[in-house]
mmCIF file of C-alpha atoms in Angstrom:
data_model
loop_
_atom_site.group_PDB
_atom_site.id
_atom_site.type_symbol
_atom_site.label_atom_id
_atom_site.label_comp_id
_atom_site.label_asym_id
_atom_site.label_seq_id
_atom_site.Cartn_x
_atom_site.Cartn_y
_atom_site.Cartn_z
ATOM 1 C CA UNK A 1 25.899 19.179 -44.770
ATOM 2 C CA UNK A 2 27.491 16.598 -47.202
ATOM 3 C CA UNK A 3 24.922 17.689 -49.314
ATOM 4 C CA UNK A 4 25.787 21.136 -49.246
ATOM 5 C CA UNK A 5 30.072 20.042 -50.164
ATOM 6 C CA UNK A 6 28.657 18.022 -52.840
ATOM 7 C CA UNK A 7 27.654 21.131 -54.390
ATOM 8 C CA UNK A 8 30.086 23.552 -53.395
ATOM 9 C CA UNK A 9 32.813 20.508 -54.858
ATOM 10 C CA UNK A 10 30.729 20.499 -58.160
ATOM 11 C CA UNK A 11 30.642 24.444 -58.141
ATOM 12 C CA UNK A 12 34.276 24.344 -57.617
ATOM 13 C CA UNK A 13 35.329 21.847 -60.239
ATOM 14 C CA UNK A 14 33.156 23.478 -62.373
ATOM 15 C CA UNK A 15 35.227 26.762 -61.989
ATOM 16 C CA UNK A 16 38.344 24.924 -62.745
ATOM 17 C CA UNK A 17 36.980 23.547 -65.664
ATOM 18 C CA UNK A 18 35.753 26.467 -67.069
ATOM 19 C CA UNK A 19 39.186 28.841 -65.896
ATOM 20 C CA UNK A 20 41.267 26.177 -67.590
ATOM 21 C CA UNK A 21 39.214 26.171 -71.024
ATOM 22 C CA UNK A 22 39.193 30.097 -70.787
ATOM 23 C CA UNK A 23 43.002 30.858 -70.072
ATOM 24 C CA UNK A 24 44.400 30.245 -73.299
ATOM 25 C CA UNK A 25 41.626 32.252 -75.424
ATOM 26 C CA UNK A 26 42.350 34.953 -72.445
ATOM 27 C CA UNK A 27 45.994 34.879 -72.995
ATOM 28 C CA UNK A 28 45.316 35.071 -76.545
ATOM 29 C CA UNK A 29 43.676 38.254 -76.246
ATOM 30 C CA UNK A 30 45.473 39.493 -73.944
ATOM 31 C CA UNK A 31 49.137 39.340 -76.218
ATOM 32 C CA UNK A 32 47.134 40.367 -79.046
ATOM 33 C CA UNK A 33 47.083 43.930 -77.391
ATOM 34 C CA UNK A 34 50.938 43.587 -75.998
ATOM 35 C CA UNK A 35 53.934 45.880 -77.143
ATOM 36 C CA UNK A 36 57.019 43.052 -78.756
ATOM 37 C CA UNK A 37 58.931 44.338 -75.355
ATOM 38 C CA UNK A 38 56.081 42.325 -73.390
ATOM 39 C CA UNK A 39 55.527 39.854 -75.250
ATOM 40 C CA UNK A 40 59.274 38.908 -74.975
ATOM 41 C CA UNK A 41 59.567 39.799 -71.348
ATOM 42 C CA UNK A 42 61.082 37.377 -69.351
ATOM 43 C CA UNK A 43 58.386 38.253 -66.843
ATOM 44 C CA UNK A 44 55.093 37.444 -68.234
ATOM 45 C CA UNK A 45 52.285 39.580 -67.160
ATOM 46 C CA UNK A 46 48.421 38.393 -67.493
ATOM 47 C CA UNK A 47 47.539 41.512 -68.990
ATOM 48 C CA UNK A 48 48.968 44.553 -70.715
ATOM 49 C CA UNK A 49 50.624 47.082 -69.118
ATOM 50 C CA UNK A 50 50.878 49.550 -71.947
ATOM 51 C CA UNK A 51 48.001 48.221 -74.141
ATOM 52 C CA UNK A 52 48.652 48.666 -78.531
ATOM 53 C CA UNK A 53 47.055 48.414 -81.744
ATOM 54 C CA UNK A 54 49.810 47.851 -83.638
ATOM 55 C CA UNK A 55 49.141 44.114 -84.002
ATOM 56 C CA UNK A 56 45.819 44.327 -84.868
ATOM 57 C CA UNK A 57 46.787 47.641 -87.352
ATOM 58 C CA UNK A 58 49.616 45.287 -88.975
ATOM 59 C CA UNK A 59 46.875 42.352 -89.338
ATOM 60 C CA UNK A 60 44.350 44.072 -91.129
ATOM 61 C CA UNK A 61 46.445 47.145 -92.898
ATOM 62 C CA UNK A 62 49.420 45.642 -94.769
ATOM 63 C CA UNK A 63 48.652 43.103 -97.544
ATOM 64 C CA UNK A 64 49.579 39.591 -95.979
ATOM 65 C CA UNK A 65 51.519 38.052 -98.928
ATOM 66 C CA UNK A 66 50.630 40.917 -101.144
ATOM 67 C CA UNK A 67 46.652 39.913 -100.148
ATOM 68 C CA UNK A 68 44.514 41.839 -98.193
ATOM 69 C CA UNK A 69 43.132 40.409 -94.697
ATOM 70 C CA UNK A 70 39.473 40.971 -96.226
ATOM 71 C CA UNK A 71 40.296 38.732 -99.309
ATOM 72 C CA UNK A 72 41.015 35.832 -96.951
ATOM 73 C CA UNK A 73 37.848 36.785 -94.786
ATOM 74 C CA UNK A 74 35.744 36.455 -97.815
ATOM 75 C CA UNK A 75 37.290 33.282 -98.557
ATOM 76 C CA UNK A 76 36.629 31.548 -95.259
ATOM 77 C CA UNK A 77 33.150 33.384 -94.772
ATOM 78 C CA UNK A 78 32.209 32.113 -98.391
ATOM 79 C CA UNK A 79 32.885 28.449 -97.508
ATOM 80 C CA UNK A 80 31.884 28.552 -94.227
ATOM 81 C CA UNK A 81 27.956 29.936 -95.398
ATOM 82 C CA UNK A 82 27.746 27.437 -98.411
ATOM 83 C CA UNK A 83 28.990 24.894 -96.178
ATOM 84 C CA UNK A 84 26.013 25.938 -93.412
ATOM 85 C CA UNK A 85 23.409 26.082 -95.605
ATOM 86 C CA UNK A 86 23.909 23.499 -98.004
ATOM 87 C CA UNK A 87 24.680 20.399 -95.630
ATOM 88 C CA UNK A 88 21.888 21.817 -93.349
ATOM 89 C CA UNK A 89 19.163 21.388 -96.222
ATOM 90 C CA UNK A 90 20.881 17.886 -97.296
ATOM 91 C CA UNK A 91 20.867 16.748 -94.056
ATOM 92 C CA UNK A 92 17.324 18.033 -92.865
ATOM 93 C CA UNK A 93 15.769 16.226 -95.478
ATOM 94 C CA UNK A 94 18.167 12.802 -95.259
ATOM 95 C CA UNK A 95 17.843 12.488 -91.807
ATOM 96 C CA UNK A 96 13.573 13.419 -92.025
ATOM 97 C CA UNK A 97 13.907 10.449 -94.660
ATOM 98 C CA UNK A 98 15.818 7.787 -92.098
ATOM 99 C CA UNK A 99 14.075 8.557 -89.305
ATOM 100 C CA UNK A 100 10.020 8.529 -90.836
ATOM 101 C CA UNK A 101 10.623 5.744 -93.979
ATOM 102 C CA UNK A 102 11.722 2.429 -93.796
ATOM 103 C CA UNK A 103 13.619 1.212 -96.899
ATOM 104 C CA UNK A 104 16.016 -1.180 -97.974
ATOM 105 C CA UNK A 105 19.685 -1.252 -96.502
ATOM 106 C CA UNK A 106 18.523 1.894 -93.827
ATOM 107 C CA UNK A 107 19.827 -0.195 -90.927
ATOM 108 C CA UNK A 108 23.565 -0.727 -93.595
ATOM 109 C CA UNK A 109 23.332 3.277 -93.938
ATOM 110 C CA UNK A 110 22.800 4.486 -90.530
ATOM 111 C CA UNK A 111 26.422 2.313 -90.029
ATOM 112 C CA UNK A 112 28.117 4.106 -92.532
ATOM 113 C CA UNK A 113 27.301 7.447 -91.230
ATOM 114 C CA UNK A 114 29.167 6.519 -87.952
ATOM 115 C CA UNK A 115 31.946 5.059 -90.136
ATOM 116 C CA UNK A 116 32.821 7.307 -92.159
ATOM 117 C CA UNK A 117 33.682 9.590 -89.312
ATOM 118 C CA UNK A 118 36.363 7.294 -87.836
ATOM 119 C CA UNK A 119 37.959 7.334 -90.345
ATOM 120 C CA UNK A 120 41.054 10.268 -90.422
ATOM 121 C CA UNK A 121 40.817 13.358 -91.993
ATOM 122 C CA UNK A 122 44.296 13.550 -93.167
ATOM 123 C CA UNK A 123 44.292 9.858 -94.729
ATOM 124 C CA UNK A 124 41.604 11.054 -97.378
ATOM 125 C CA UNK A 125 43.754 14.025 -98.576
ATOM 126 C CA UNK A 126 45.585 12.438 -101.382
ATOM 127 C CA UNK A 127 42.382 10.332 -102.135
ATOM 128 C CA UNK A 128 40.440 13.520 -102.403
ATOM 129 C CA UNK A 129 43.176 15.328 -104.604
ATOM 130 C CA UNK A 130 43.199 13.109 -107.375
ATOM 131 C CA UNK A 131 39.222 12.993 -107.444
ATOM 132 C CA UNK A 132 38.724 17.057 -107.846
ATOM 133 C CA UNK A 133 41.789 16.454 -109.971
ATOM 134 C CA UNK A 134 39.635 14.103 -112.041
ATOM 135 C CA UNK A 135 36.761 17.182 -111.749
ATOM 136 C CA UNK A 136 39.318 19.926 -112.641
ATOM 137 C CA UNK A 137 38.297 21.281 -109.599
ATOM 138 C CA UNK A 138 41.726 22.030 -107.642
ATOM 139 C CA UNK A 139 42.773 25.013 -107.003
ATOM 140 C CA UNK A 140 39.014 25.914 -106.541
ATOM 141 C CA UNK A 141 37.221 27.357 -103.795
ATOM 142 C CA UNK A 142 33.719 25.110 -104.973
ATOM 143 C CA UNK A 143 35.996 22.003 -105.072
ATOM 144 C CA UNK A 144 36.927 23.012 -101.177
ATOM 145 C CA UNK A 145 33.257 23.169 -100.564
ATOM 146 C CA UNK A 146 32.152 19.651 -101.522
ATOM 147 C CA UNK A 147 34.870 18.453 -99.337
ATOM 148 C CA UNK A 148 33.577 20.372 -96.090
ATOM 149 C CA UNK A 149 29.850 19.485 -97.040
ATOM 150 C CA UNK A 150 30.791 15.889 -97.276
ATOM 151 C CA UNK A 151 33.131 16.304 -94.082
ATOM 152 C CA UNK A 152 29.478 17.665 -92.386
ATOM 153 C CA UNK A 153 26.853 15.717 -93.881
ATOM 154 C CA UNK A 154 27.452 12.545 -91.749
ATOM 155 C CA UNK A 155 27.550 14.276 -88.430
ATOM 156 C CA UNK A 156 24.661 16.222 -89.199
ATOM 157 C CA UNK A 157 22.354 13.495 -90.791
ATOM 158 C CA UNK A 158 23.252 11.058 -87.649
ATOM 159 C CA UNK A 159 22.283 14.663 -85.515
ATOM 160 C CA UNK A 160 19.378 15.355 -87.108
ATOM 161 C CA UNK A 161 17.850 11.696 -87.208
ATOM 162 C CA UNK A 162 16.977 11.987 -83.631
ATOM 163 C CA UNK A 163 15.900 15.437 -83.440
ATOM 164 C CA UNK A 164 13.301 14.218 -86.272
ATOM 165 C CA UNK A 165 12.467 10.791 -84.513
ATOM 166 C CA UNK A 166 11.223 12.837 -81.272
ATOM 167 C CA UNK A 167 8.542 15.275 -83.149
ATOM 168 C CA UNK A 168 5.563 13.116 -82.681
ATOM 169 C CA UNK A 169 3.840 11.338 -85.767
ATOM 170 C CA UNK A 170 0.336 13.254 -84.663
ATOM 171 C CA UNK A 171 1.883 16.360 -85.496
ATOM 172 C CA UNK A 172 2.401 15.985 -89.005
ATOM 173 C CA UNK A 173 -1.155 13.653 -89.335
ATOM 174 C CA UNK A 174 -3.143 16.350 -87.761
ATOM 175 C CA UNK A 175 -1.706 19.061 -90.331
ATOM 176 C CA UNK A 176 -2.512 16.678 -93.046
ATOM 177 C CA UNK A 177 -6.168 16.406 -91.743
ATOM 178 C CA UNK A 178 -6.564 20.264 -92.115
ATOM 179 C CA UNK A 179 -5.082 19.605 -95.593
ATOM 180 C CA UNK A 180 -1.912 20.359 -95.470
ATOM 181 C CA UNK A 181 0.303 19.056 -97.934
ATOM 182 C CA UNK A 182 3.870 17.569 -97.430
ATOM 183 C CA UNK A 183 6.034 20.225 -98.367
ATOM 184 C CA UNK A 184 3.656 22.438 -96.379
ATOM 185 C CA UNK A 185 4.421 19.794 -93.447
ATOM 186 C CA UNK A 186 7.687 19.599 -93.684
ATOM 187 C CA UNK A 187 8.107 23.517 -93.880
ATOM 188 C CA UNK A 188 5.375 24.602 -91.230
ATOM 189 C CA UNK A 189 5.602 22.019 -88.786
ATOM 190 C CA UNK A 190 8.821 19.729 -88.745
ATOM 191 C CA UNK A 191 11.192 22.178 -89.883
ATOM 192 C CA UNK A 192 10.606 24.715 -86.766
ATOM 193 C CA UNK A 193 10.963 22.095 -84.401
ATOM 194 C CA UNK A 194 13.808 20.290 -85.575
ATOM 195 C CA UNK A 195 15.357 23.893 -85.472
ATOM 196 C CA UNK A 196 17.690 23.512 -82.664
ATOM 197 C CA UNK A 197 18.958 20.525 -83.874
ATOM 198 C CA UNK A 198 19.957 22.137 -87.125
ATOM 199 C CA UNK A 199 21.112 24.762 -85.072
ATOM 200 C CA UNK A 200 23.390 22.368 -83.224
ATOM 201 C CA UNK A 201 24.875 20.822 -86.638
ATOM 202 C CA UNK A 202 25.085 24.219 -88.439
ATOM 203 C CA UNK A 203 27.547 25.189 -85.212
ATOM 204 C CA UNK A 204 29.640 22.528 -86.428
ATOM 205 C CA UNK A 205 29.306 22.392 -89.898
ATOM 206 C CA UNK A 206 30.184 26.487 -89.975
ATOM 207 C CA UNK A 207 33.525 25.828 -87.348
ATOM 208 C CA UNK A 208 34.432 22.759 -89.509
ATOM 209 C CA UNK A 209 34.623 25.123 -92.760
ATOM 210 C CA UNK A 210 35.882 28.114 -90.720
ATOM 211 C CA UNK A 211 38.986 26.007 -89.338
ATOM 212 C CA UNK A 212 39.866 23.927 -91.813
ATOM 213 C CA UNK A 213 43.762 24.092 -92.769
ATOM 214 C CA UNK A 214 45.274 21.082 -94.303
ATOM 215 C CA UNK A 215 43.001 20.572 -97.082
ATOM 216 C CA UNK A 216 42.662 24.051 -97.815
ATOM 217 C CA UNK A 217 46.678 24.177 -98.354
ATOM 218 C CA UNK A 218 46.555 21.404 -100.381
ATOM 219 C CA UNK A 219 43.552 21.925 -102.447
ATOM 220 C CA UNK A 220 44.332 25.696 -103.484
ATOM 221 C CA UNK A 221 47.631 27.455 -105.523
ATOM 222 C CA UNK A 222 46.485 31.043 -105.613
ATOM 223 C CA UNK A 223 47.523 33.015 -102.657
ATOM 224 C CA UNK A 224 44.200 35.137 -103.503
ATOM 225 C CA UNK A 225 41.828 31.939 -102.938
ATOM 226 C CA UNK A 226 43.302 31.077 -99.396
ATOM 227 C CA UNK A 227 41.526 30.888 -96.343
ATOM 228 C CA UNK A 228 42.185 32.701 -92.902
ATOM 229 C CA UNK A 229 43.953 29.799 -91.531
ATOM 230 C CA UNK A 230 45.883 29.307 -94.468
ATOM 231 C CA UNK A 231 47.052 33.046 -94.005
ATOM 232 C CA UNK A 232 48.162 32.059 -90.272
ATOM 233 C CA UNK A 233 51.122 29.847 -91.679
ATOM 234 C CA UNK A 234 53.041 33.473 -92.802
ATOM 235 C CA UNK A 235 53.382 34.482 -89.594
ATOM 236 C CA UNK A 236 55.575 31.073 -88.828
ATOM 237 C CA UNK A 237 59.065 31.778 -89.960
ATOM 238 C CA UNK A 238 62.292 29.404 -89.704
ATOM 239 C CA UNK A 239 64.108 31.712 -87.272
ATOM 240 C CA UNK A 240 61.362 33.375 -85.518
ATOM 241 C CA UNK A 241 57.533 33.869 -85.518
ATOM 242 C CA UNK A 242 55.307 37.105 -85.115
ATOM 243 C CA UNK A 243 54.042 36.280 -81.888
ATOM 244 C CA UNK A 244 51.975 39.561 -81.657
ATOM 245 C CA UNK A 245 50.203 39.337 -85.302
ATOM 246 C CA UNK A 246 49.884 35.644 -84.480
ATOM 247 C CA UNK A 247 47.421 36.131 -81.652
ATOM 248 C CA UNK A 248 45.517 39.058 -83.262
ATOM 249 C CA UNK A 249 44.737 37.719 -86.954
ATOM 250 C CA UNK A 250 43.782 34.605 -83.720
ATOM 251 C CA UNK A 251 41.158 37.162 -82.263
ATOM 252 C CA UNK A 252 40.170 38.365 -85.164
ATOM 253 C CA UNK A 253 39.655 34.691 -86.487
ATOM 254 C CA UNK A 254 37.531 33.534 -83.319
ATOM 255 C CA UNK A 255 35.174 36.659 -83.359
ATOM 256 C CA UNK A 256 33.024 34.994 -86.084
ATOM 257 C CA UNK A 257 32.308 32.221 -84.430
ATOM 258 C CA UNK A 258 31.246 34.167 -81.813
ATOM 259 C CA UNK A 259 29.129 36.150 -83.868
ATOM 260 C CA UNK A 260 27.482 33.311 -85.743
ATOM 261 C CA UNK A 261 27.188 30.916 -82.234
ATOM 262 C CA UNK A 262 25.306 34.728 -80.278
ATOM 263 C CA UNK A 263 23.157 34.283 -83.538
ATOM 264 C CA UNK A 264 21.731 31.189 -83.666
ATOM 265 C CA UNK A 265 22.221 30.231 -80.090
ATOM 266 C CA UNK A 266 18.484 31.400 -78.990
ATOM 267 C CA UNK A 267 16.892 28.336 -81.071
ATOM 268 C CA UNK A 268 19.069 26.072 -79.209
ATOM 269 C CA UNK A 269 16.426 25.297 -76.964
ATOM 270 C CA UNK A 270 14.867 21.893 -75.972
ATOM 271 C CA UNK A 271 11.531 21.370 -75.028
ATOM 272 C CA UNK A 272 10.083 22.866 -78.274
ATOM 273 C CA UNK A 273 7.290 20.009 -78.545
ATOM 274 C CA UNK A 274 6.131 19.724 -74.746
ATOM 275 C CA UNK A 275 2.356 20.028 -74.431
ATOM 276 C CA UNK A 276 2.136 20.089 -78.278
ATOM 277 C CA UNK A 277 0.197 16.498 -78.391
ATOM 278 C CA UNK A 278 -1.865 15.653 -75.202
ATOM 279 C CA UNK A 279 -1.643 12.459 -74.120
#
């Protein structure tokens, strides 16, 4: 019997857990597809009662600071991809170096990596200006990308170390026996099972670009170079804000992530190596 409460509590808690985490993206979705008059209403109401597109039409049709919805998407998809692929390969092949090679100052590195990411975001913005500054790189969508792939690397490399660390040794010497070589080992056999960690870091490495705001208001001028969050901020006004296109350009902004997390998510499996090496 108390066994039997101790799950139904857990069950239970769980649900709350999960209701509270889901109500705002709910609500979210739910205004997104509200009439002004609801939205307004002194009586809120969980879902629409008279259900419209006009949000979602407004979002995507008119030119959002003379700049088309699309032009913002391609922005933020743009970054977000480089950003994925590039810190992915970096970090792959630093963390298959930490984790397999011992060298001078690894134990002073490994330190760093969990350094660096105390430290806040915001207090490196002025820092980072005057360095693309120094590039000629503001106002430059590649300048916003070495900031995000720097912003990723550390997580990713600290990430990836242990993913590496638990693919046995007799893997990789058994390939070499049949002759493999190391790029061939590194490709064929630790790369596919390090997979769902790079999964796991590419998840973050893609949201990080995806929801970045304050650098990518600081770092860019032209309106046609901004990002999808960036576009958010002209649907805040001093008097009022746009509630409705507020919480569709919202929806519309999440659905990637969704997209790219239903993508990957079927590597994101553990267990890859059991049974690979007996004994």
């Amino acid at each position: 019997m108390n066994r039997r409460m101790r799950r139904y509590g857990l069950n239970a808690l769980g649900l709350l857990v999960f209701a509270v985490a889901v109500f705002p993206v709910a609500w979210m979705i739910s205004t997104a597809f509200k009439p002004n008059e609801e939205i307004f209403s002194s009586t809120p109401r969980p879902l629409p009662s008279d259900p419209t597109l006009d949000h979602f039409d407004y979002v995507l049709g008119n030119g959002i600071a003379e700049v088309s919805f699309w032009e913002y998407f391609r922005n933020s998809a743009l970054l977000a991809i480089v950003t994925v692929v590039v810190s992915g390969l970096l970090a792959v092949l630093a963390a298959t170096a930490v984790a397999r090679y011992r060298f001078r100052f690894r134990t002073t590195f490994l330190i760093m990596l969990l350094v660096v990411q105390m430290v806040p975001l915001e207090a490196l913005v002025i820092p980072l200006f005057l360095d693309l500054k120094q590039l000629g790189m503001i106002n430059s969508l590649a300048g916003l990308m070495l900031v995000y792939i720097g912003f990723a690397l550390p997580f990713s490399i600290w990430m990836l170390r242990g993913f590496v660390a638990a693919v046995p040794k007799e893997l990789e010497e058994a390939a070499a026996i049949d002759g493999a070589g190391p790029l061939r080992i590194f490709f064929r056999v630790l790369l596919p099972l390090v997979a769902p960690g790079l999964v796991a870091t590419s998840i973050f490495s893609f949201i990080t670009a995806w929801n970045e705001f304050i650098f990518a208001f600081t770092f860019l001028d032209d309106q046609d170079k901004y990002t999808l969050p960036v576009m958010m901020q002209y649907f805040f006004g001093n008097a009022s804000n746009e509630w409705g296109p507020i919480m569709a350009a919202s929806t519309l902004l999440t659905l990637p992530v969704i997209a790219f997390f239903l993508v990957v998510q079927r590597r994101m499996v553990s267990g890859l190596t059991a049974g690979a090496v007996k004994g």
